[in-house]
PDB file of C-alpha atoms in Angstrom:
ATOM      1  CA  UNK A   1       0.000   0.000   0.000  1.00  0.00           C
ATOM      2  CA  UNK A   2       1.075   3.599  -0.590  1.00  0.00           C
ATOM      3  CA  UNK A   3       1.047   6.021   2.329  1.00  0.00           C
ATOM      4  CA  UNK A   4       1.574   9.797   2.127  1.00  0.00           C
ATOM      5  CA  UNK A   5       4.375  11.215   4.278  1.00  0.00           C
ATOM      6  CA  UNK A   6       4.540  14.940   3.717  1.00  0.00           C
ATOM      7  CA  UNK A   7       5.549  15.485   0.101  1.00  0.00           C
ATOM      8  CA  UNK A   8       6.665  11.879  -0.251  1.00  0.00           C
ATOM      9  CA  UNK A   9       4.807   8.654  -0.906  1.00  0.00           C
ATOM     10  CA  UNK A  10       6.030   5.657   1.037  1.00  0.00           C
ATOM     11  CA  UNK A  11       5.335   2.059   0.140  1.00  0.00           C
ATOM     12  CA  UNK A  12       4.386  -0.381   2.891  1.00  0.00           C
ATOM     13  CA  UNK A  13       3.956  -4.139   2.583  1.00  0.00           C
ATOM     14  CA  UNK A  14       0.776  -5.555   4.046  1.00  0.00           C
ATOM     15  CA  UNK A  15       2.283  -8.934   4.960  1.00  0.00           C
ATOM     16  CA  UNK A  16       4.732  -7.589   7.547  1.00  0.00           C
ATOM     17  CA  UNK A  17       4.184  -3.786   7.578  1.00  0.00           C
ATOM     18  CA  UNK A  18       7.764  -3.183   6.364  1.00  0.00           C
ATOM     19  CA  UNK A  19       8.472   0.025   4.419  1.00  0.00           C
ATOM     20  CA  UNK A  20      10.381   0.445   1.166  1.00  0.00           C
ATOM     21  CA  UNK A  21      13.528   2.374   2.091  1.00  0.00           C
ATOM     22  CA  UNK A  22      14.872   2.390  -1.472  1.00  0.00           C
ATOM     23  CA  UNK A  23      11.809   4.165  -2.819  1.00  0.00           C
ATOM     24  CA  UNK A  24      11.920   6.887  -0.170  1.00  0.00           C
ATOM     25  CA  UNK A  25      15.632   7.464  -0.757  1.00  0.00           C
ATOM     26  CA  UNK A  26      15.084   7.788  -4.500  1.00  0.00           C
ATOM     27  CA  UNK A  27      12.333  10.363  -3.991  1.00  0.00           C
ATOM     28  CA  UNK A  28      14.412  12.292  -1.472  1.00  0.00           C
ATOM     29  CA  UNK A  29      17.439  12.526  -3.735  1.00  0.00           C
ATOM     30  CA  UNK A  30      15.338  13.522  -6.752  1.00  0.00           C
ATOM     31  CA  UNK A  31      13.464  16.289  -4.931  1.00  0.00           C
ATOM     32  CA  UNK A  32      16.384  17.711  -2.952  1.00  0.00           C
ATOM     33  CA  UNK A  33      19.211  17.047  -5.378  1.00  0.00           C
ATOM     34  CA  UNK A  34      21.025  15.146  -2.646  1.00  0.00           C
ATOM     35  CA  UNK A  35      23.175  12.082  -3.164  1.00  0.00           C
ATOM     36  CA  UNK A  36      22.537  10.240   0.062  1.00  0.00           C
ATOM     37  CA  UNK A  37      23.136   6.501   0.054  1.00  0.00           C
ATOM     38  CA  UNK A  38      21.488   3.799   2.096  1.00  0.00           C
ATOM     39  CA  UNK A  39      24.843   2.286   3.014  1.00  0.00           C
ATOM     40  CA  UNK A  40      25.755   5.480   4.878  1.00  0.00           C
ATOM     41  CA  UNK A  41      22.748   5.069   7.152  1.00  0.00           C
ATOM     42  CA  UNK A  42      23.281   1.341   7.674  1.00  0.00           C
ATOM     43  CA  UNK A  43      26.967   1.787   8.530  1.00  0.00           C
ATOM     44  CA  UNK A  44      26.120   4.304  11.234  1.00  0.00           C
ATOM     45  CA  UNK A  45      26.939   3.016  14.735  1.00  0.00           C
ATOM     46  CA  UNK A  46      23.625   4.262  16.129  1.00  0.00           C
ATOM     47  CA  UNK A  47      21.765   2.450  13.329  1.00  0.00           C
ATOM     48  CA  UNK A  48      23.525  -0.815  14.107  1.00  0.00           C
ATOM     49  CA  UNK A  49      22.623  -0.441  17.772  1.00  0.00           C
ATOM     50  CA  UNK A  50      18.987   0.258  16.892  1.00  0.00           C
ATOM     51  CA  UNK A  51      18.831  -2.807  14.618  1.00  0.00           C
ATOM     52  CA  UNK A  52      20.256  -4.959  17.410  1.00  0.00           C
ATOM     53  CA  UNK A  53      17.704  -3.541  19.846  1.00  0.00           C
ATOM     54  CA  UNK A  54      14.776  -4.226  17.497  1.00  0.00           C
ATOM     55  CA  UNK A  55      15.981  -7.801  16.982  1.00  0.00           C
ATOM     56  CA  UNK A  56      16.252  -8.332  20.737  1.00  0.00           C
ATOM     57  CA  UNK A  57      12.994  -6.662  21.731  1.00  0.00           C
ATOM     58  CA  UNK A  58      10.886  -8.285  19.023  1.00  0.00           C
ATOM     59  CA  UNK A  59      12.632 -11.673  18.878  1.00  0.00           C
ATOM     60  CA  UNK A  60      13.485 -11.367  15.194  1.00  0.00           C
ATOM     61  CA  UNK A  61      15.874 -13.620  13.282  1.00  0.00           C
ATOM     62  CA  UNK A  62      17.896 -13.588  10.077  1.00  0.00           C
ATOM     63  CA  UNK A  63      14.853 -14.422   7.934  1.00  0.00           C
ATOM     64  CA  UNK A  64      12.830 -11.693   9.565  1.00  0.00           C
ATOM     65  CA  UNK A  65      15.395  -9.038  10.420  1.00  0.00           C
ATOM     66  CA  UNK A  66      14.598  -5.316  10.699  1.00  0.00           C
ATOM     67  CA  UNK A  67      16.326  -4.781   7.350  1.00  0.00           C
ATOM     68  CA  UNK A  68      15.693  -6.946   4.281  1.00  0.00           C
ATOM     69  CA  UNK A  69      16.930  -6.578   0.725  1.00  0.00           C
ATOM     70  CA  UNK A  70      15.634  -8.444  -2.306  1.00  0.00           C
ATOM     71  CA  UNK A  71      15.447  -8.245  -6.078  1.00  0.00           C
ATOM     72  CA  UNK A  72      12.691  -8.658  -8.611  1.00  0.00           C
ATOM     73  CA  UNK A  73       9.294  -7.049  -9.084  1.00  0.00           C
ATOM     74  CA  UNK A  74       8.972  -6.020  -5.449  1.00  0.00           C
ATOM     75  CA  UNK A  75      12.685  -5.623  -4.936  1.00  0.00           C
ATOM     76  CA  UNK A  76      14.509  -3.043  -2.916  1.00  0.00           C
ATOM     77  CA  UNK A  77      15.413  -2.545   0.693  1.00  0.00           C
ATOM     78  CA  UNK A  78      12.629  -2.985   3.214  1.00  0.00           C
ATOM     79  CA  UNK A  79      12.681  -1.834   6.822  1.00  0.00           C
ATOM     80  CA  UNK A  80      10.859  -2.607  10.031  1.00  0.00           C
ATOM     81  CA  UNK A  81       8.538   0.355  10.873  1.00  0.00           C
ATOM     82  CA  UNK A  82      10.661   1.459  13.847  1.00  0.00           C
ATOM     83  CA  UNK A  83      13.854   1.349  11.801  1.00  0.00           C
ATOM     84  CA  UNK A  84      12.124   3.100   8.902  1.00  0.00           C
ATOM     85  CA  UNK A  85      11.043   5.992  11.124  1.00  0.00           C
ATOM     86  CA  UNK A  86      14.618   6.445  12.285  1.00  0.00           C
ATOM     87  CA  UNK A  87      15.804   6.216   8.681  1.00  0.00           C
ATOM     88  CA  UNK A  88      13.287   8.838   7.535  1.00  0.00           C
ATOM     89  CA  UNK A  89      14.440  11.170  10.302  1.00  0.00           C
ATOM     90  CA  UNK A  90      18.055  10.628   9.203  1.00  0.00           C
ATOM     91  CA  UNK A  91      17.103  11.663   5.681  1.00  0.00           C
ATOM     92  CA  UNK A  92      14.979  14.651   6.529  1.00  0.00           C
ATOM     93  CA  UNK A  93      15.595  17.049   9.422  1.00  0.00           C
ATOM     94  CA  UNK A  94      12.173  18.608   8.869  1.00  0.00           C
ATOM     95  CA  UNK A  95      10.495  15.219   9.233  1.00  0.00           C
ATOM     96  CA  UNK A  96      12.596  14.539  12.323  1.00  0.00           C
ATOM     97  CA  UNK A  97      11.238  17.737  13.839  1.00  0.00           C
ATOM     98  CA  UNK A  98       7.665  16.707  12.974  1.00  0.00           C
ATOM     99  CA  UNK A  99       8.110  13.328  14.677  1.00  0.00           C
ATOM    100  CA  UNK A 100       9.708  14.780  17.810  1.00  0.00           C
ATOM    101  CA  UNK A 101       7.106  17.556  17.964  1.00  0.00           C
ATOM    102  CA  UNK A 102       4.298  15.001  17.652  1.00  0.00           C
ATOM    103  CA  UNK A 103       5.689  12.940  20.542  1.00  0.00           C
ATOM    104  CA  UNK A 104       6.231  16.094  22.592  1.00  0.00           C
ATOM    105  CA  UNK A 105       2.670  17.285  21.943  1.00  0.00           C
ATOM    106  CA  UNK A 106       1.345  13.877  22.994  1.00  0.00           C
ATOM    107  CA  UNK A 107       3.305  14.128  26.246  1.00  0.00           C
ATOM    108  CA  UNK A 108       1.862  17.579  26.932  1.00  0.00           C
ATOM    109  CA  UNK A 109      -1.656  16.379  26.125  1.00  0.00           C
ATOM    110  CA  UNK A 110      -1.120  13.378  28.411  1.00  0.00           C
ATOM    111  CA  UNK A 111       0.036  15.636  31.259  1.00  0.00           C
ATOM    112  CA  UNK A 112      -2.888  17.998  30.715  1.00  0.00           C
ATOM    113  CA  UNK A 113      -5.346  15.106  30.732  1.00  0.00           C
ATOM    114  CA  UNK A 114      -3.967  13.949  34.070  1.00  0.00           C
ATOM    115  CA  UNK A 115      -4.321  17.410  35.572  1.00  0.00           C
ATOM    116  CA  UNK A 116      -7.761  18.040  34.101  1.00  0.00           C
ATOM    117  CA  UNK A 117      -9.279  14.778  35.340  1.00  0.00           C
ATOM    118  CA  UNK A 118      -7.956  15.417  38.861  1.00  0.00           C
ATOM    119  CA  UNK A 119      -9.329  18.978  38.861  1.00  0.00           C
ATOM    120  CA  UNK A 120     -12.729  17.679  37.744  1.00  0.00           C
ATOM    121  CA  UNK A 121     -12.688  15.154  40.576  1.00  0.00           C
ATOM    122  CA  UNK A 122     -11.660  17.762  43.158  1.00  0.00           C
ATOM    123  CA  UNK A 123     -14.377  20.129  41.979  1.00  0.00           C
ATOM    124  CA  UNK A 124     -16.991  17.388  42.323  1.00  0.00           C
ATOM    125  CA  UNK A 125     -15.807  16.252  45.770  1.00  0.00           C
ATOM    126  CA  UNK A 126     -15.897  19.897  46.850  1.00  0.00           C
ATOM    127  CA  UNK A 127     -19.671  19.787  46.390  1.00  0.00           C
ATOM    128  CA  UNK A 128     -19.941  17.035  49.007  1.00  0.00           C
ATOM    129  CA  UNK A 129     -17.707  18.321  51.799  1.00  0.00           C
ATOM    130  CA  UNK A 130     -16.777  21.584  53.448  1.00  0.00           C
ATOM    131  CA  UNK A 131     -13.479  23.364  52.935  1.00  0.00           C
ATOM    132  CA  UNK A 132     -12.156  22.200  56.308  1.00  0.00           C
ATOM    133  CA  UNK A 133     -12.524  18.545  55.303  1.00  0.00           C
ATOM    134  CA  UNK A 134     -11.635  18.923  51.627  1.00  0.00           C
ATOM    135  CA  UNK A 135      -7.957  18.003  51.906  1.00  0.00           C
ATOM    136  CA  UNK A 136      -8.672  14.853  53.898  1.00  0.00           C
ATOM    137  CA  UNK A 137     -11.594  13.938  51.653  1.00  0.00           C
ATOM    138  CA  UNK A 138      -9.529  14.216  48.467  1.00  0.00           C
ATOM    139  CA  UNK A 139      -6.751  12.163  50.018  1.00  0.00           C
ATOM    140  CA  UNK A 140      -9.187   9.378  50.887  1.00  0.00           C
ATOM    141  CA  UNK A 141     -10.967   9.478  47.534  1.00  0.00           C
ATOM    142  CA  UNK A 142      -7.656   9.430  45.642  1.00  0.00           C
ATOM    143  CA  UNK A 143      -6.491   6.531  47.785  1.00  0.00           C
ATOM    144  CA  UNK A 144      -9.707   4.651  47.086  1.00  0.00           C
ATOM    145  CA  UNK A 145      -9.314   5.212  43.352  1.00  0.00           C
ATOM    146  CA  UNK A 146      -5.721   3.965  43.532  1.00  0.00           C
ATOM    147  CA  UNK A 147      -6.953   0.742  45.104  1.00  0.00           C
ATOM    148  CA  UNK A 148      -9.565   0.340  42.373  1.00  0.00           C
ATOM    149  CA  UNK A 149      -7.228   1.010  39.456  1.00  0.00           C
ATOM    150  CA  UNK A 150      -3.916  -0.382  40.716  1.00  0.00           C
ATOM    151  CA  UNK A 151      -5.191  -2.885  43.267  1.00  0.00           C
ATOM    152  CA  UNK A 152      -2.986  -1.242  45.882  1.00  0.00           C
ATOM    153  CA  UNK A 153      -2.020   2.077  47.422  1.00  0.00           C
ATOM    154  CA  UNK A 154       1.254   3.585  48.498  1.00  0.00           C
ATOM    155  CA  UNK A 155       2.771   7.042  48.354  1.00  0.00           C
ATOM    156  CA  UNK A 156       3.354   8.214  44.760  1.00  0.00           C
ATOM    157  CA  UNK A 157       2.068   4.916  43.358  1.00  0.00           C
ATOM    158  CA  UNK A 158       0.817   6.758  40.283  1.00  0.00           C
ATOM    159  CA  UNK A 159       4.385   7.740  39.410  1.00  0.00           C
ATOM    160  CA  UNK A 160       5.443   4.103  39.415  1.00  0.00           C
ATOM    161  CA  UNK A 161       3.253   3.199  36.460  1.00  0.00           C
ATOM    162  CA  UNK A 162       4.606   4.116  33.034  1.00  0.00           C
ATOM    163  CA  UNK A 163       1.931   2.007  31.357  1.00  0.00           C
ATOM    164  CA  UNK A 164      -0.174   4.455  29.351  1.00  0.00           C
ATOM    165  CA  UNK A 165      -3.154   2.092  29.301  1.00  0.00           C
ATOM    166  CA  UNK A 166      -3.167   1.915  33.101  1.00  0.00           C
ATOM    167  CA  UNK A 167      -2.826   5.660  33.485  1.00  0.00           C
ATOM    168  CA  UNK A 168      -5.661   6.322  31.062  1.00  0.00           C
ATOM    169  CA  UNK A 169      -7.745   3.912  33.114  1.00  0.00           C
ATOM    170  CA  UNK A 170      -6.947   6.112  36.110  1.00  0.00           C
ATOM    171  CA  UNK A 171      -7.954   9.309  34.308  1.00  0.00           C
ATOM    172  CA  UNK A 172     -11.165   7.682  33.106  1.00  0.00           C
ATOM    173  CA  UNK A 173     -12.018   6.415  36.582  1.00  0.00           C
ATOM    174  CA  UNK A 174     -11.448   9.851  38.119  1.00  0.00           C
ATOM    175  CA  UNK A 175     -13.791  11.384  35.559  1.00  0.00           C
ATOM    176  CA  UNK A 176     -16.353   8.650  36.160  1.00  0.00           C
ATOM    177  CA  UNK A 177     -16.467   9.373  39.902  1.00  0.00           C
ATOM    178  CA  UNK A 178     -16.680  13.112  39.208  1.00  0.00           C
ATOM    179  CA  UNK A 179     -19.574  12.568  36.777  1.00  0.00           C
ATOM    180  CA  UNK A 180     -21.473  10.375  39.249  1.00  0.00           C
ATOM    181  CA  UNK A 181     -21.188  13.108  41.875  1.00  0.00           C
ATOM    182  CA  UNK A 182     -22.109  15.907  39.479  1.00  0.00           C
ATOM    183  CA  UNK A 183     -25.131  13.994  38.174  1.00  0.00           C
ATOM    184  CA  UNK A 184     -26.413  13.298  41.672  1.00  0.00           C
ATOM    185  CA  UNK A 185     -25.867   9.547  41.812  1.00  0.00           C
ATOM    186  CA  UNK A 186     -23.300   9.925  44.591  1.00  0.00           C
ATOM    187  CA  UNK A 187     -24.841  12.316  47.083  1.00  0.00           C
ATOM    188  CA  UNK A 188     -22.353  12.240  49.971  1.00  0.00           C
ATOM    189  CA  UNK A 189     -18.729  11.638  50.844  1.00  0.00           C
ATOM    190  CA  UNK A 190     -19.610   8.435  52.690  1.00  0.00           C
ATOM    191  CA  UNK A 191     -21.633   7.267  49.714  1.00  0.00           C
ATOM    192  CA  UNK A 192     -18.671   7.947  47.433  1.00  0.00           C
ATOM    193  CA  UNK A 193     -16.364   5.882  49.634  1.00  0.00           C
ATOM    194  CA  UNK A 194     -18.911   3.050  49.689  1.00  0.00           C
ATOM    195  CA  UNK A 195     -19.032   3.181  45.901  1.00  0.00           C
ATOM    196  CA  UNK A 196     -15.231   2.928  45.701  1.00  0.00           C
ATOM    197  CA  UNK A 197     -15.300  -0.019  48.100  1.00  0.00           C
ATOM    198  CA  UNK A 198     -17.891  -1.747  45.919  1.00  0.00           C
ATOM    199  CA  UNK A 199     -15.866  -1.080  42.764  1.00  0.00           C
ATOM    200  CA  UNK A 200     -12.683  -2.394  44.361  1.00  0.00           C
ATOM    201  CA  UNK A 201     -14.411  -5.660  45.259  1.00  0.00           C
ATOM    202  CA  UNK A 202     -15.915  -5.931  41.789  1.00  0.00           C
ATOM    203  CA  UNK A 203     -12.632  -5.196  40.000  1.00  0.00           C
ATOM    204  CA  UNK A 204     -10.294  -7.316  42.111  1.00  0.00           C
ATOM    205  CA  UNK A 205     -12.301 -10.199  43.537  1.00  0.00           C
ATOM    206  CA  UNK A 206     -11.742 -13.401  41.511  1.00  0.00           C
ATOM    207  CA  UNK A 207     -14.777 -14.037  39.322  1.00  0.00           C
ATOM    208  CA  UNK A 208     -15.293 -17.468  40.830  1.00  0.00           C
ATOM    209  CA  UNK A 209     -15.917 -15.830  44.222  1.00  0.00           C
ATOM    210  CA  UNK A 210     -18.428 -13.299  42.958  1.00  0.00           C
ATOM    211  CA  UNK A 211     -22.039 -14.114  43.751  1.00  0.00           C
ATOM    212  CA  UNK A 212     -24.179 -14.881  40.725  1.00  0.00           C
TER     213      UNK A 212
END
């Protein structure tokens, strides 16, 4: 299949998702007037280290290495998607910026989502308790949510999880509790804690022990 990448068109195989490095290099040299060669990228020490890392992390072998070269109708040099991204960034500084900026923007969005969901929760809990009890209430609610999402609680436990899926589960759960309070389903602090207790039992009790 052909995928657009800025002003270039990159070819990707459906059978293994590998990209045609030869085609991209040809387009790059034609458009820019450059004379870059694939061998220069492959001989780079950092490239060799990346190839070794991909092989190790994804349990690849000689027949399915991150870099394959063949002749014929579909000939050329084909690269594993991770290697191809690095290769494209080596070719094009502008594309490298776009990739880094995209990752950076995702990190900022991720951080903002974390802050926003916590603020929504705090605002909702503030409707149930007075200012004097707010700090204690938020501590207990946050602790209860930690137990539900992580199955445990300890200081800074949220910082110990780099798993994006788990953290998004946390953000979603915080918003869920906030919505239940705002919509009137959870009418008190005690009721909120009872709800968290119920959810913990539902989420972490082995299914065989749950009453039918």
